[in-house]
Amino acid sequence: MAVVPYKDQNENKKSQVAQMFNNIAGNYDFLNHFLSAGIDIIWRKKAVKLLAPEKPKLMLDIATGTGDFAIEALSLQPDNIIGVDISEGMMAVGREKIKRKGLEHKIELLYGDSENLPFEDNTFDAITVAFGVRNFENLAKGLSEMHRVLKPGGTAVVLEFSKPRAFPMKQLYHFYFKNILPVVGKFVSKDRAAYTYLPESVQAFPDGQEFLNIYQQVGFKSTKWHSLTFGISSIYTGKK
């Protein structure tokens, strides 16, 4: 059964995730950096660095949210980055951010469903997803779509939360995720469900080798898994 933010609603996961991110869009960036003590910024930089040898010209950032990963990816000096998301609220915040930085000529944010991407086959040199694949309604379908729109030889980089398995990080992580994060999240965003959904969705997500298996099943080759910060997060790379 799919993990959803609002258990008392009948809408599918996709609709609920869009609603959740629309609800928390205004506080999302602050909470993201605050609740991770800024480590999420370091994780993004590491993920982007893995694409440096590729020198991608046209990039796609899926589940782009407020555009943080797309903005970070400009360090690779691509010609253009297209960001897609199902939350108009998050993208509205992202567009403002991009405008303030004078980056409209480089980054464009569009409404787009990860499981039905509005692009031709073999379009992008590189694809990135930060903390988004966990929210896909159908993980294999979303990854398969990424593979479809990636050019042959192109690379996909996925940054996602994972589950630490070693003492004491495993215990600390569970305590923080279950007891502290939902309380702070509710206080700042007024949406407790969003920050209860986060640990539940991480718990249910097939991380590590399990994720690589699905990555390979949809066609990605040369897949690699990089564990970050005692296993709190992981970067997965794959080539078409």
mmCIF file of C-alpha atoms in Angstrom:
data_model
loop_
_atom_site.group_PDB
_atom_site.id
_atom_site.type_symbol
_atom_site.label_atom_id
_atom_site.label_comp_id
_atom_site.label_asym_id
_atom_site.label_seq_id
_atom_site.Cartn_x
_atom_site.Cartn_y
_atom_site.Cartn_z
ATOM 1 C CA MET A 1 0.000 0.000 0.000
ATOM 2 C CA ALA A 2 1.304 3.454 -0.967
ATOM 3 C CA VAL A 3 2.501 5.774 1.811
ATOM 4 C CA VAL A 4 0.525 9.031 1.533
ATOM 5 C CA PRO A 5 0.606 12.329 3.484
ATOM 6 C CA TYR A 6 -3.124 12.598 4.251
ATOM 7 C CA LYS A 7 -4.457 9.222 5.321
ATOM 8 C CA ASP A 8 -8.037 10.483 5.736
ATOM 9 C CA GLN A 9 -8.290 11.468 2.055
ATOM 10 C CA ASN A 10 -9.172 9.288 -0.915
ATOM 11 C CA GLU A 11 -7.041 11.051 -3.540
ATOM 12 C CA ASN A 12 -4.116 9.138 -5.053
ATOM 13 C CA LYS A 13 -0.546 9.647 -3.882
ATOM 14 C CA LYS A 14 0.318 12.043 -6.733
ATOM 15 C CA SER A 15 -2.556 14.420 -5.875
ATOM 16 C CA GLN A 16 -1.775 14.284 -2.164
ATOM 17 C CA VAL A 17 1.953 14.943 -2.689
ATOM 18 C CA ALA A 18 1.142 17.958 -4.901
ATOM 19 C CA GLN A 19 -1.276 19.272 -2.244
ATOM 20 C CA MET A 20 1.274 18.719 0.533
ATOM 21 C CA PHE A 21 4.028 20.628 -1.262
ATOM 22 C CA ASN A 22 1.621 23.439 -2.165
ATOM 23 C CA ASN A 23 0.780 23.681 1.556
ATOM 24 C CA ILE A 24 4.397 23.928 2.751
ATOM 25 C CA ALA A 25 5.936 25.759 -0.244
ATOM 26 C CA GLY A 26 6.401 29.070 1.578
ATOM 27 C CA ASN A 27 8.460 27.515 4.389
ATOM 28 C CA TYR A 28 10.037 24.639 2.482
ATOM 29 C CA ASP A 29 13.501 26.111 1.845
ATOM 30 C CA PHE A 30 13.915 27.345 5.412
ATOM 31 C CA LEU A 31 12.790 24.039 6.900
ATOM 32 C CA ASN A 32 14.916 22.001 4.509
ATOM 33 C CA HIS A 33 18.132 23.777 5.458
ATOM 34 C CA PHE A 34 17.223 24.141 9.143
ATOM 35 C CA LEU A 35 16.132 20.541 9.737
ATOM 36 C CA SER A 36 19.192 19.132 7.953
ATOM 37 C CA ALA A 37 21.564 21.691 9.551
ATOM 38 C CA GLY A 38 22.534 22.728 6.020
ATOM 39 C CA ILE A 39 23.893 19.284 5.117
ATOM 40 C CA ASP A 40 21.400 19.090 2.224
ATOM 41 C CA ILE A 41 23.390 21.866 0.491
ATOM 42 C CA ILE A 42 26.607 19.795 0.732
ATOM 43 C CA TRP A 43 24.773 16.707 -0.578
ATOM 44 C CA ARG A 44 23.550 18.639 -3.630
ATOM 45 C CA LYS A 45 27.056 19.907 -4.378
ATOM 46 C CA LYS A 46 28.411 16.321 -4.226
ATOM 47 C CA ALA A 47 25.672 15.062 -6.535
ATOM 48 C CA VAL A 48 26.302 17.825 -9.073
ATOM 49 C CA LYS A 49 30.079 17.208 -9.001
ATOM 50 C CA LEU A 50 29.513 13.651 -10.245
ATOM 51 C CA LEU A 51 28.238 15.150 -13.519
ATOM 52 C CA ALA A 52 31.253 17.432 -14.052
ATOM 53 C CA PRO A 53 33.116 15.032 -16.404
ATOM 54 C CA GLU A 54 29.990 14.804 -18.601
ATOM 55 C CA LYS A 55 29.848 18.550 -19.389
ATOM 56 C CA PRO A 56 26.067 18.354 -20.019
ATOM 57 C CA LYS A 57 24.552 21.088 -22.202
ATOM 58 C CA LEU A 58 20.827 20.436 -21.745
ATOM 59 C CA MET A 59 19.724 19.193 -18.320
ATOM 60 C CA LEU A 60 16.423 18.104 -16.780
ATOM 61 C CA ASP A 61 15.762 18.452 -13.036
ATOM 62 C CA ILE A 62 12.761 16.319 -12.020
ATOM 63 C CA ALA A 63 10.729 17.143 -8.890
ATOM 64 C CA THR A 64 12.583 20.448 -9.019
ATOM 65 C CA GLY A 65 10.517 22.020 -6.212
ATOM 66 C CA THR A 66 11.897 25.483 -5.508
ATOM 67 C CA GLY A 67 14.763 24.951 -7.944
ATOM 68 C CA ASP A 68 17.691 24.497 -5.523
ATOM 69 C CA PHE A 69 19.236 21.574 -7.403
ATOM 70 C CA ALA A 70 18.771 23.304 -10.781
ATOM 71 C CA ILE A 71 20.513 26.423 -9.448
ATOM 72 C CA GLU A 72 23.371 24.324 -8.000
ATOM 73 C CA ALA A 73 23.728 22.505 -11.347
ATOM 74 C CA LEU A 74 24.566 25.809 -13.092
ATOM 75 C CA SER A 75 28.117 25.268 -11.761
ATOM 76 C CA LEU A 76 28.419 22.711 -14.614
ATOM 77 C CA GLN A 77 27.879 25.553 -17.109
ATOM 78 C CA PRO A 78 25.091 23.929 -19.135
ATOM 79 C CA ASP A 79 23.303 25.922 -21.844
ATOM 80 C CA ASN A 80 19.900 25.338 -20.244
ATOM 81 C CA ILE A 81 18.191 23.509 -17.388
ATOM 82 C CA ILE A 82 14.507 22.610 -17.417
ATOM 83 C CA GLY A 83 12.939 21.864 -14.044
ATOM 84 C CA VAL A 84 9.622 20.008 -13.771
ATOM 85 C CA ASP A 85 7.323 19.504 -10.801
ATOM 86 C CA ILE A 86 3.670 18.724 -9.988
ATOM 87 C CA SER A 87 3.492 21.439 -7.301
ATOM 88 C CA GLU A 88 2.719 24.878 -8.732
ATOM 89 C CA GLY A 89 3.180 26.348 -5.248
ATOM 90 C CA MET A 90 6.774 25.126 -5.007
ATOM 91 C CA MET A 91 7.594 26.298 -8.528
ATOM 92 C CA ALA A 92 6.133 29.751 -7.818
ATOM 93 C CA VAL A 93 8.683 30.097 -4.983
ATOM 94 C CA GLY A 94 11.379 28.713 -7.308
ATOM 95 C CA ARG A 95 10.561 31.136 -10.132
ATOM 96 C CA GLU A 96 10.822 34.083 -7.747
ATOM 97 C CA LYS A 97 14.203 32.811 -6.552
ATOM 98 C CA ILE A 98 15.435 32.345 -10.135
ATOM 99 C CA LYS A 99 14.198 35.831 -11.074
ATOM 100 C CA ARG A 100 15.955 37.414 -8.065
ATOM 101 C CA LYS A 101 19.213 35.772 -9.124
ATOM 102 C CA GLY A 102 18.729 36.858 -12.759
ATOM 103 C CA LEU A 103 18.802 33.272 -14.029
ATOM 104 C CA GLU A 104 15.598 33.180 -16.141
ATOM 105 C CA HIS A 105 17.640 32.788 -19.334
ATOM 106 C CA LYS A 106 19.240 29.607 -17.932
ATOM 107 C CA ILE A 107 16.524 27.834 -15.905
ATOM 108 C CA GLU A 108 12.895 27.267 -16.854
ATOM 109 C CA LEU A 109 10.410 25.632 -14.463
ATOM 110 C CA LEU A 110 7.455 23.783 -16.020
ATOM 111 C CA TYR A 111 4.547 21.737 -14.719
ATOM 112 C CA GLY A 112 5.426 18.102 -15.413
ATOM 113 C CA ASP A 113 4.535 14.657 -14.125
ATOM 114 C CA SER A 114 7.601 12.457 -13.592
ATOM 115 C CA GLU A 115 5.670 9.411 -14.800
ATOM 116 C CA ASN A 116 4.565 11.049 -18.044
ATOM 117 C CA LEU A 117 7.278 13.520 -19.008
ATOM 118 C CA PRO A 118 6.297 15.992 -21.772
ATOM 119 C CA PHE A 119 9.521 15.515 -23.752
ATOM 120 C CA GLU A 120 10.719 13.562 -26.791
ATOM 121 C CA ASP A 121 12.903 10.460 -26.433
ATOM 122 C CA ASN A 122 16.669 11.078 -26.163
ATOM 123 C CA THR A 123 16.398 14.803 -25.321
ATOM 124 C CA PHE A 124 18.641 15.486 -22.310
ATOM 125 C CA ASP A 125 22.380 15.099 -21.691
ATOM 126 C CA ALA A 126 21.817 14.647 -17.941
ATOM 127 C CA ILE A 127 18.910 14.250 -15.531
ATOM 128 C CA THR A 128 18.880 15.039 -11.813
ATOM 129 C CA VAL A 129 16.352 14.305 -9.055
ATOM 130 C CA ALA A 130 16.881 15.454 -5.466
ATOM 131 C CA PHE A 131 14.597 14.006 -2.786
ATOM 132 C CA GLY A 132 11.900 13.373 -5.376
ATOM 133 C CA VAL A 133 11.875 9.721 -6.462
ATOM 134 C CA ARG A 134 10.551 8.746 -3.020
ATOM 135 C CA ASN A 135 7.378 10.669 -3.901
ATOM 136 C CA PHE A 136 6.774 8.959 -7.258
ATOM 137 C CA GLU A 137 3.479 7.095 -7.306
ATOM 138 C CA ASN A 138 5.049 4.404 -9.498
ATOM 139 C CA LEU A 139 8.832 4.339 -8.979
ATOM 140 C CA ALA A 140 9.660 2.026 -11.903
ATOM 141 C CA LYS A 141 7.475 4.076 -14.279
ATOM 142 C CA GLY A 142 9.140 7.339 -13.208
ATOM 143 C CA LEU A 143 12.649 5.889 -13.610
ATOM 144 C CA SER A 144 11.661 4.394 -16.962
ATOM 145 C CA GLU A 145 10.513 7.845 -18.152
ATOM 146 C CA MET A 146 13.850 9.318 -17.053
ATOM 147 C CA HIS A 147 15.629 6.653 -19.102
ATOM 148 C CA ARG A 148 13.414 7.390 -22.131
ATOM 149 C CA VAL A 149 14.124 11.143 -22.299
ATOM 150 C CA LEU A 150 17.858 10.761 -21.574
ATOM 151 C CA LYS A 151 20.229 10.740 -24.548
ATOM 152 C CA PRO A 152 22.248 7.559 -25.161
ATOM 153 C CA GLY A 153 25.431 7.911 -23.089
ATOM 154 C CA GLY A 154 23.725 10.424 -20.784
ATOM 155 C CA THR A 155 23.753 10.158 -16.983
ATOM 156 C CA ALA A 156 20.972 10.291 -14.406
ATOM 157 C CA VAL A 157 21.813 11.318 -10.837
ATOM 158 C CA VAL A 158 19.352 10.628 -8.021
ATOM 159 C CA LEU A 159 19.863 12.078 -4.530
ATOM 160 C CA GLU A 160 17.532 10.559 -1.942
ATOM 161 C CA PHE A 161 17.197 9.860 1.765
ATOM 162 C CA SER A 162 18.179 6.380 2.883
ATOM 163 C CA LYS A 163 18.144 4.425 6.126
ATOM 164 C CA PRO A 164 21.305 4.324 8.274
ATOM 165 C CA ARG A 165 21.979 0.783 9.399
ATOM 166 C CA ALA A 166 24.795 1.117 11.940
ATOM 167 C CA PHE A 167 24.673 1.957 15.666
ATOM 168 C CA PRO A 168 24.338 4.692 16.922
ATOM 169 C CA MET A 169 23.333 6.662 13.796
ATOM 170 C CA LYS A 170 20.428 4.313 13.091
ATOM 171 C CA GLN A 171 18.919 4.983 16.547
ATOM 172 C CA LEU A 172 19.616 8.746 16.483
ATOM 173 C CA TYR A 173 18.134 9.018 13.011
ATOM 174 C CA HIS A 174 14.924 7.226 13.995
ATOM 175 C CA PHE A 175 14.532 9.343 17.129
ATOM 176 C CA TYR A 176 15.053 12.588 15.200
ATOM 177 C CA PHE A 177 12.783 11.618 12.314
ATOM 178 C CA LYS A 178 9.963 10.359 14.530
ATOM 179 C CA ASN A 179 10.048 12.822 17.445
ATOM 180 C CA ILE A 180 11.739 16.088 16.488
ATOM 181 C CA LEU A 181 11.166 16.605 12.768
ATOM 182 C CA PRO A 182 7.315 16.332 12.800
ATOM 183 C CA VAL A 183 7.033 18.744 15.755
ATOM 184 C CA VAL A 184 9.304 21.420 14.232
ATOM 185 C CA GLY A 185 7.750 20.868 10.806
ATOM 186 C CA LYS A 186 4.237 21.371 12.141
ATOM 187 C CA PHE A 187 5.226 24.445 14.164
ATOM 188 C CA VAL A 188 6.771 26.226 11.167
ATOM 189 C CA SER A 189 4.665 24.940 8.262
ATOM 190 C CA LYS A 190 1.346 24.319 10.096
ATOM 191 C CA ASP A 191 1.126 20.991 8.231
ATOM 192 C CA ARG A 192 2.098 18.136 10.541
ATOM 193 C CA ALA A 193 1.149 15.508 7.955
ATOM 194 C CA ALA A 194 3.940 16.673 5.637
ATOM 195 C CA TYR A 195 6.630 15.994 8.233
ATOM 196 C CA THR A 196 5.053 12.750 9.412
ATOM 197 C CA TYR A 197 4.923 11.597 5.790
ATOM 198 C CA LEU A 198 8.662 12.250 5.376
ATOM 199 C CA PRO A 199 9.933 9.537 7.794
ATOM 200 C CA GLU A 200 7.182 7.143 6.700
ATOM 201 C CA SER A 201 8.081 7.531 3.014
ATOM 202 C CA VAL A 202 11.806 7.101 3.748
ATOM 203 C CA GLN A 203 11.058 3.936 5.727
ATOM 204 C CA ALA A 204 9.032 2.466 2.849
ATOM 205 C CA PHE A 205 11.521 3.444 0.123
ATOM 206 C CA PRO A 206 13.663 0.694 -1.468
ATOM 207 C CA ASP A 207 17.097 2.241 -0.854
ATOM 208 C CA GLY A 208 20.638 1.011 -1.497
ATOM 209 C CA GLN A 209 21.022 -2.097 -3.633
ATOM 210 C CA GLU A 210 17.242 -2.485 -3.862
ATOM 211 C CA PHE A 211 17.039 0.869 -5.649
ATOM 212 C CA LEU A 212 19.929 -0.053 -7.972
ATOM 213 C CA ASN A 213 18.061 -3.235 -8.915
ATOM 214 C CA ILE A 214 15.044 -1.194 -10.083
ATOM 215 C CA TYR A 215 17.369 1.308 -11.801
ATOM 216 C CA GLN A 216 18.903 -1.573 -13.763
ATOM 217 C CA GLN A 217 15.542 -3.199 -14.532
ATOM 218 C CA VAL A 218 14.344 -0.079 -16.384
ATOM 219 C CA GLY A 219 17.516 -0.016 -18.483
ATOM 220 C CA PHE A 220 20.192 2.007 -16.680
ATOM 221 C CA LYS A 221 23.767 0.720 -16.959
ATOM 222 C CA SER A 222 26.992 1.367 -15.014
ATOM 223 C CA THR A 223 24.883 2.020 -11.918
ATOM 224 C CA LYS A 224 26.615 3.186 -8.742
ATOM 225 C CA TRP A 225 25.525 3.933 -5.195
ATOM 226 C CA HIS A 226 27.314 6.492 -3.002
ATOM 227 C CA SER A 227 26.350 6.551 0.688
ATOM 228 C CA LEU A 228 26.497 9.984 2.387
ATOM 229 C CA THR A 229 26.739 11.106 6.035
ATOM 230 C CA PHE A 230 26.590 7.692 7.769
ATOM 231 C CA GLY A 231 23.902 6.466 5.379
ATOM 232 C CA ILE A 232 21.347 9.255 5.977
ATOM 233 C CA SER A 233 21.329 9.972 2.273
ATOM 234 C CA SER A 234 22.497 8.300 -0.941
ATOM 235 C CA ILE A 235 23.414 9.289 -4.485
ATOM 236 C CA TYR A 236 22.596 6.849 -7.285
ATOM 237 C CA THR A 237 24.047 7.256 -10.771
ATOM 238 C CA GLY A 238 23.211 5.405 -13.956
ATOM 239 C CA LYS A 239 23.961 5.736 -17.665
ATOM 240 C CA LYS A 240 21.806 5.106 -20.715
#
